[in-house]
Amino acid sequence: MNRRFADGFEGGAERHPREAVEAVVALGANLGDRAETLAAAIKDLARVPLVDAVRVSEPIESVAMTPEGPDDSAPGYLNAVAILTTRLAPTVLLGYLHAIEQRHGRMRSTQRSAREGGWEDRTLDLDLIAYGEVVSDDDALLLPHPRAAERDFVLGPWLAVDPDAVLPGVGRVDEALRRLRGDR
């Protein structure tokens, strides 16, 4: 194994554990054959070096979102969540996620951090939602994803794969989903 994959490209600045951790990845697509694209992306995730296991939710339909709220006129999304058991550093894993998006025709209008929402339609979107207990406020690696607790289409599928899931800095995912839906 190449140590740099597990340590990250920066190597010595901040060490990340080389033991396996669970990383949560949200998948979404609203252009093309969405189901085929998600199935192919899941196979790609399983082939990433130092990914030992992939558990995936059933896909769900969701409405496209904009900064103003739901957009019923845009093509609907097919969403799922995958939990990867990996020994990759989070920055390296994020690089693989972006490469998989590109392989499936994802065209980003601009390079931006997860802090800035991207609202364009897409063939594939892979968001790193959480990486173990890591919390990062670096624009290149925001963890947990800053809007994960606001997204029913992330929290619901995540719970389907891991009923005891915890979102760092937020708490239990089932409780976050209840708050989001307005349940008491």
XYZ file of C-alpha atoms in Angstrom:
184
model
C 0.000 0.000 0.000
C 1.222 3.445 -0.806
C 1.444 5.364 2.475
C 0.569 8.641 0.766
C -2.959 7.373 -0.045
C -3.596 6.718 3.626
C -1.808 9.834 4.895
C -3.128 12.310 2.332
C -1.084 14.332 -0.129
C 0.235 16.708 2.490
C 1.874 13.769 4.280
C 3.236 15.219 7.483
C 1.069 18.269 8.203
C -1.923 16.514 9.719
C -1.947 12.748 10.189
C -5.131 10.836 9.499
C -5.674 7.355 10.853
C -4.669 4.507 8.566
C -7.040 2.118 10.280
C -10.353 1.722 8.512
C -13.024 4.341 9.128
C -16.556 4.712 7.855
C -17.090 7.475 5.323
C -20.600 8.530 4.327
C -21.111 9.469 0.675
C -24.350 10.900 -0.722
C -25.084 10.051 -4.350
C -27.471 11.964 -6.572
C -28.322 12.259 -10.263
C -31.035 14.108 -12.168
C -29.844 13.878 -15.784
C -29.602 10.871 -18.090
C -30.306 7.320 -16.933
C -30.153 8.112 -13.243
C -30.518 4.531 -11.972
C -27.832 3.228 -14.317
C -25.495 6.071 -13.360
C -25.960 5.454 -9.618
C -25.406 1.697 -10.068
C -22.211 2.317 -12.048
C -20.985 4.888 -9.502
C -21.519 2.393 -6.674
C -19.396 -0.152 -8.564
C -16.754 2.548 -9.040
C -16.775 3.302 -5.295
C -16.163 -0.369 -4.537
C -13.120 -0.334 -6.850
C -11.427 2.662 -5.200
C -8.099 1.606 -3.649
C -8.216 1.070 0.117
C -12.023 0.882 0.162
C -12.751 -2.400 1.905
C -16.569 -2.430 1.916
C -19.525 -0.474 0.528
C -23.049 -0.535 2.002
C -25.707 1.304 0.007
C -29.274 2.431 0.637
C -32.080 1.887 -1.810
C -32.414 4.911 -4.091
C -35.176 7.430 -3.448
C -36.730 10.170 -5.581
C -36.398 13.789 -4.548
C -37.219 17.175 -6.003
C -34.404 19.420 -7.257
C -33.401 22.107 -4.763
C -32.364 25.711 -5.369
C -31.352 28.442 -2.907
C -35.010 29.518 -2.952
C -36.296 26.017 -2.177
C -37.719 23.080 -4.154
C -37.849 23.432 -7.962
C -40.606 21.219 -9.351
C -39.816 22.359 -12.902
C -36.303 20.821 -12.842
C -35.723 17.108 -13.458
C -36.145 15.094 -10.244
C -33.226 13.472 -8.478
C -32.514 9.880 -7.665
C -30.563 9.810 -4.371
C -28.833 7.177 -2.270
C -26.246 7.015 0.502
C -23.222 4.740 0.608
C -21.151 3.976 3.663
C -17.588 3.125 2.710
C -15.155 1.357 4.984
C -11.874 2.895 3.876
C -8.268 3.466 4.837
C -7.886 6.435 2.498
C -7.280 9.891 3.905
C -10.404 12.045 3.501
C -8.722 14.432 1.030
C -7.696 11.510 -1.165
C -11.160 9.958 -0.974
C -12.690 13.302 -2.005
C -10.363 13.365 -5.021
C -11.604 9.919 -6.051
C -15.222 11.065 -5.655
C -14.596 13.996 -7.992
C -12.873 11.703 -10.523
C -15.856 9.314 -10.483
C -18.208 12.263 -11.054
C -16.158 13.363 -14.058
C -16.069 9.821 -15.456
C -19.865 9.914 -15.464
C -20.106 13.247 -17.282
C -20.303 15.667 -14.342
C -19.457 19.143 -15.522
C -18.887 21.627 -12.702
C -19.683 25.206 -13.631
C -17.021 26.444 -11.184
C -14.635 25.067 -8.597
C -16.059 25.791 -5.172
C -16.110 24.428 -1.690
C -19.068 22.580 -0.157
C -19.742 25.823 1.743
C -21.070 27.274 -1.547
C -24.055 25.367 -2.816
C -24.044 24.193 -6.411
C -27.500 24.203 -7.913
C -27.014 23.041 -11.495
C -28.491 19.827 -12.881
C -26.002 16.971 -12.952
C -25.390 13.495 -14.254
C -23.795 12.531 -10.924
C -23.135 14.222 -7.615
C -21.018 12.550 -4.925
C -20.796 14.434 -1.631
C -18.543 13.361 1.227
C -20.965 13.799 4.121
C -18.870 12.461 6.990
C -15.545 10.725 7.525
C -15.516 8.985 10.889
C -15.455 11.646 13.588
C -13.328 14.083 11.557
C -14.398 17.712 11.701
C -12.740 20.074 9.225
C -13.480 23.716 8.431
C -10.975 23.868 5.548
C -12.639 25.052 2.304
C -10.973 22.136 0.492
C -12.437 19.615 2.958
C -15.543 20.610 4.920
C -16.552 17.824 7.286
C -19.194 17.043 8.071
C -20.897 18.375 4.942
C -22.304 21.780 5.974
C -25.850 21.142 4.697
C -26.213 17.423 5.472
C -28.542 18.015 8.434
C -30.858 20.043 6.143
C -31.303 17.280 3.573
C -34.028 14.692 4.023
C -32.678 12.923 0.910
C -29.373 12.365 2.731
C -30.565 11.637 6.272
C -33.353 9.199 5.318
C -31.224 6.908 3.126
C -28.350 7.122 5.627
C -30.630 5.833 8.375
C -31.745 2.981 6.120
C -28.126 1.792 5.964
C -27.155 2.654 9.560
C -30.042 3.100 12.039
C -27.560 4.209 14.747
C -25.816 6.827 12.573
C -24.368 9.962 14.161
C -23.515 13.134 12.245
C -20.494 14.777 13.941
C -21.410 18.120 15.467
C -25.148 17.452 15.011
C -25.898 14.211 16.836
C -28.010 11.205 16.002
C -29.224 11.170 12.419
C -32.686 9.863 13.378
C -33.167 12.852 15.709
C -31.860 15.293 13.081
C -34.329 13.851 10.572
C -37.214 14.216 13.035
C -36.268 17.860 13.641
C -36.013 18.491 9.902
C -39.428 16.991 9.258
C -40.915 18.906 12.192
C -41.745 15.765 14.171
C -41.763 15.962 17.942
